[in-house]
Coordinates of C-alpha atoms in Angstrom, one line a residue:
X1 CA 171.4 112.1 130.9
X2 CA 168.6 112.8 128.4
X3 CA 169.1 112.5 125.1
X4 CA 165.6 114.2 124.3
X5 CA 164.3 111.8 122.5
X6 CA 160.9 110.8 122.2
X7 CA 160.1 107.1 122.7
X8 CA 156.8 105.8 120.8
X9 CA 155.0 103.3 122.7
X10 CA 153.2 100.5 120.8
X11 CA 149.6 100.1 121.2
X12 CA 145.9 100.8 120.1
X13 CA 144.9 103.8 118.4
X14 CA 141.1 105.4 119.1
X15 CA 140.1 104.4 115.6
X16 CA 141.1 100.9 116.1
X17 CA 138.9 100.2 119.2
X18 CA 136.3 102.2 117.6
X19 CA 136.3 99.5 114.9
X20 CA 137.4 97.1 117.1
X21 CA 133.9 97.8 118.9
X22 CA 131.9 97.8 116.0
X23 CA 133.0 93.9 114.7
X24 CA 132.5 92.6 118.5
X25 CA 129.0 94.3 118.4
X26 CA 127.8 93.4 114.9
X27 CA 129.3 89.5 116.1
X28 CA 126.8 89.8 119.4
X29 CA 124.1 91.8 118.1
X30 CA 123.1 90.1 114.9
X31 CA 123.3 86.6 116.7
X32 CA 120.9 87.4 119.5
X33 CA 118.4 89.4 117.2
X34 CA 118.0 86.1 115.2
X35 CA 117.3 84.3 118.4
X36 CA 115.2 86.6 119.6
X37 CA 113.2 86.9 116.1
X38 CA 113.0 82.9 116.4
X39 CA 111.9 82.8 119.9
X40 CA 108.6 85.3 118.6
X41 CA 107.9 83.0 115.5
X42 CA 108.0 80.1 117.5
X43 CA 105.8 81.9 119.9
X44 CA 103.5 82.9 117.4
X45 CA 103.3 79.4 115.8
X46 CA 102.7 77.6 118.7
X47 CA 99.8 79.4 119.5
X48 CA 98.5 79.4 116.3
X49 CA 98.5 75.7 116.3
X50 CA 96.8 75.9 119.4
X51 CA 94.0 78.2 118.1
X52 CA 93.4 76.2 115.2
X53 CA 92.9 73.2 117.1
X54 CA 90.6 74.9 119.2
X55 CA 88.9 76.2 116.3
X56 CA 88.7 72.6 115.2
X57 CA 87.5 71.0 118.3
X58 CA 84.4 74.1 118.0
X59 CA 83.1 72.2 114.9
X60 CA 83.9 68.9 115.5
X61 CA 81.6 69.5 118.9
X62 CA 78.8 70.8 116.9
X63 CA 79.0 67.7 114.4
X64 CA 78.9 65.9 117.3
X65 CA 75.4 67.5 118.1
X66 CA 74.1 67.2 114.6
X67 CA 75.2 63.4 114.8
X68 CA 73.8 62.5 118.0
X69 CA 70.3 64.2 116.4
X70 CA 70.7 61.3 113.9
X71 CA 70.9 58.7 115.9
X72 CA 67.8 60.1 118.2
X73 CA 66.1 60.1 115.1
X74 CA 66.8 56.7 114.5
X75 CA 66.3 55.3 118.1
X76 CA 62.6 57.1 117.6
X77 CA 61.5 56.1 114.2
X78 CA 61.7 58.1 111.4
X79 CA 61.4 61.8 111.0
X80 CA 60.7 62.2 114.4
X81 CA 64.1 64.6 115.6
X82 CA 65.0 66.7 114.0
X83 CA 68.9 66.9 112.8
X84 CA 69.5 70.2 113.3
X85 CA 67.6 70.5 116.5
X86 CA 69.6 72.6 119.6
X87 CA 70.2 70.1 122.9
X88 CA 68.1 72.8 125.2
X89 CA 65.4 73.1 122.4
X90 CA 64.3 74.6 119.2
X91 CA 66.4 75.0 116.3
X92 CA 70.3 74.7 116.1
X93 CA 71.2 78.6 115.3
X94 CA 73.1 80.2 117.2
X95 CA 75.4 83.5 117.4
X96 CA 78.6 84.1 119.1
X97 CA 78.1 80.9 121.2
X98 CA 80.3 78.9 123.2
X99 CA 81.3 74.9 123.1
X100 CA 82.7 73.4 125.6
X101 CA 83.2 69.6 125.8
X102 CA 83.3 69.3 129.9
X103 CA 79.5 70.6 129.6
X104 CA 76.8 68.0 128.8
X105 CA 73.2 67.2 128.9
X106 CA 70.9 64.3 127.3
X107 CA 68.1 63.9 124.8
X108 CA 65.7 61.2 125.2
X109 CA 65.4 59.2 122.4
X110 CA 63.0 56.6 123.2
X111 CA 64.1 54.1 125.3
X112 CA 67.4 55.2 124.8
X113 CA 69.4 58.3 126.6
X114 CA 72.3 60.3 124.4
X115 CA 74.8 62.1 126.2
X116 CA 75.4 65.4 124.1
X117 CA 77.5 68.3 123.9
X118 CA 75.4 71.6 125.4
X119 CA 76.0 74.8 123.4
X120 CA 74.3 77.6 125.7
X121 CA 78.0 78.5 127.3
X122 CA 78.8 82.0 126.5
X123 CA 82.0 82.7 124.9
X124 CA 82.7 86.1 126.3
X125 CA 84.9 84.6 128.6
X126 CA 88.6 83.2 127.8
X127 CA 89.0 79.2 127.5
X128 CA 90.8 77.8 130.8
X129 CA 93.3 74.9 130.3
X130 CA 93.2 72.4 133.2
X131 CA 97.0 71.8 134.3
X132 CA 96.6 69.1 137.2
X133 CA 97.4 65.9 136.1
X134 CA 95.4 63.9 138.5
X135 CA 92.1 65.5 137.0
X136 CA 90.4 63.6 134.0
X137 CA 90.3 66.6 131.9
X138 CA 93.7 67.0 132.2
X139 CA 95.3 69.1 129.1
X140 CA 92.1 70.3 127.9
X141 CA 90.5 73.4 127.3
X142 CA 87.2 74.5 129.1
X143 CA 85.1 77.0 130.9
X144 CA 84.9 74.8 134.2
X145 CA 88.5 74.7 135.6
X146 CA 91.9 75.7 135.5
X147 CA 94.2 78.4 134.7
X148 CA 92.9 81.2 132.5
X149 CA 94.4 81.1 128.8
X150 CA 94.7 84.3 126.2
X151 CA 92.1 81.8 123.8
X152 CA 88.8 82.5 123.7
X153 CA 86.8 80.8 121.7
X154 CA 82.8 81.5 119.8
X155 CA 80.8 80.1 117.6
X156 CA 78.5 81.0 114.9
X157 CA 75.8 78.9 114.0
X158 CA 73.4 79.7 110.8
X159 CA 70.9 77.2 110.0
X160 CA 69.1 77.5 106.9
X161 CA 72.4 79.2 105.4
X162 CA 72.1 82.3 103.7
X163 CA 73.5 81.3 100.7
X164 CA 72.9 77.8 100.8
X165 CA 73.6 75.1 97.9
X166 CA 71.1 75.5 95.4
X167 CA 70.3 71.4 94.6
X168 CA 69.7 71.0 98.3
X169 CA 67.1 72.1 100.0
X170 CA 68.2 74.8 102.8
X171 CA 66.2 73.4 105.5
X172 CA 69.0 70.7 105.5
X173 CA 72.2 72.4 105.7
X174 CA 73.5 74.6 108.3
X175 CA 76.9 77.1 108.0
X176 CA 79.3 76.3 111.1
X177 CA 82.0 79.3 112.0
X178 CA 84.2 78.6 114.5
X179 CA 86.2 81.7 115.6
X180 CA 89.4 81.5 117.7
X181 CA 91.1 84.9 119.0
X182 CA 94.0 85.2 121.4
X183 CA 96.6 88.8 122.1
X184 CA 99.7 88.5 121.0
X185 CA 102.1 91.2 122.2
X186 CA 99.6 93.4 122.0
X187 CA 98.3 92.5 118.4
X188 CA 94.6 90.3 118.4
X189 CA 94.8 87.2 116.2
X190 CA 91.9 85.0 114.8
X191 CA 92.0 81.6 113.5
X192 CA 88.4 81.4 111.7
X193 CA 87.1 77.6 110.2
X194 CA 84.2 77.1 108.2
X195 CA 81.8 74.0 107.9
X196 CA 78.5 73.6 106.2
X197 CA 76.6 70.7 107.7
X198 CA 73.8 68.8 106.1
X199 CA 71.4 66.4 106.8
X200 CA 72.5 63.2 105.5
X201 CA 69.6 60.7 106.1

């Protein structure tokens, strides 16, 4: 027997799932574009930290130089080597040069023999970073070995400066750029230091 009545059944309407949707989504979505945004800063920094260190290491190799130059000069007497002289010869200028601290030669200085960094590597070529732990030059950076890195790595050497300090002579200071690039999705960043050398004797 039918009554003809219609029976309403309880339940979702469209605009409730609709909205519904749109809470579930904005719950999922903003979470994982924060991890995602976190996940490229963290990126970004930890390269950056990377470059400047390289950048770093780039002048710290070329103080090494002028240093060594020093103590030649004072193996040989005085005035005899020059501080600012280049490991293969003449004077330290150099541009767009490479440093790499797996590369050495020696100066005689005397009787005595310096072991010194060489500069004549070309940086045109990204760094490799040496990931077999039973190597000595394990965890470092270099043109020799290892896998090939987004860092590359020049330096710029000007010696006398261009606009050197005016109550010291310019024959004993040098300007030191050390310039570290690397792509990041797509985008070419620099880390750039700066040192002026001088001759301290």
């Amino acid at each position: 027997m039918a009554t003809g009545m219609i029976r309403f059944q309880s339940g979702f309407t469209l605009l409730e799932t609709v909205v519904a949707l749109a809470v579930i989504l904005a719950a999922v979505v903003g979470p994982v574009s924060l991890i995602t945004r976190g996940l490229f800063t963290f990126s970004f920094s930890k390269n950056k930290v990377i470059a400047s260190n390289l950048a770093q290491e780039g002048l710290e190799i070329v103080r090494l130089v002028r240093e060594n130059n020093v103590a030649c000069d004072t193996q040989n007497g005085p005035a005899t080597w020059q501080w600012n002289r280049d490991p293969e010869g003449g004077i330290l200028t150099r541009v767009r040069a490479g440093v790499d601290m797996e590369s050495f030669t020696t100066i005689s200085c005397g009787t005595a023999i310096i072991s010194t960094p060489r500069l004549s590597v070309s940086c045109s070529g990204p760094l490799l970073y040496e990931n077999d732990p039973l190597l000595d030059n394990y965890g470092m950076y270099g043109y020799r070995s290892g896998i090939q890195t987004a860092f590359s790595r020049c330096i710029d050497i000007t010696s006398p400066p261009d606009a050197h300090d005016s109550d010291i002579p310019a024959s004993a200071q040098m300007d030191v750029i050390s310039t570290v690039t690397w792509n990041e999705r797509g985008v070419e960043r620099r880390v750039v230091l700066r040192e002026r050398l001088y001759d301290w004797r």
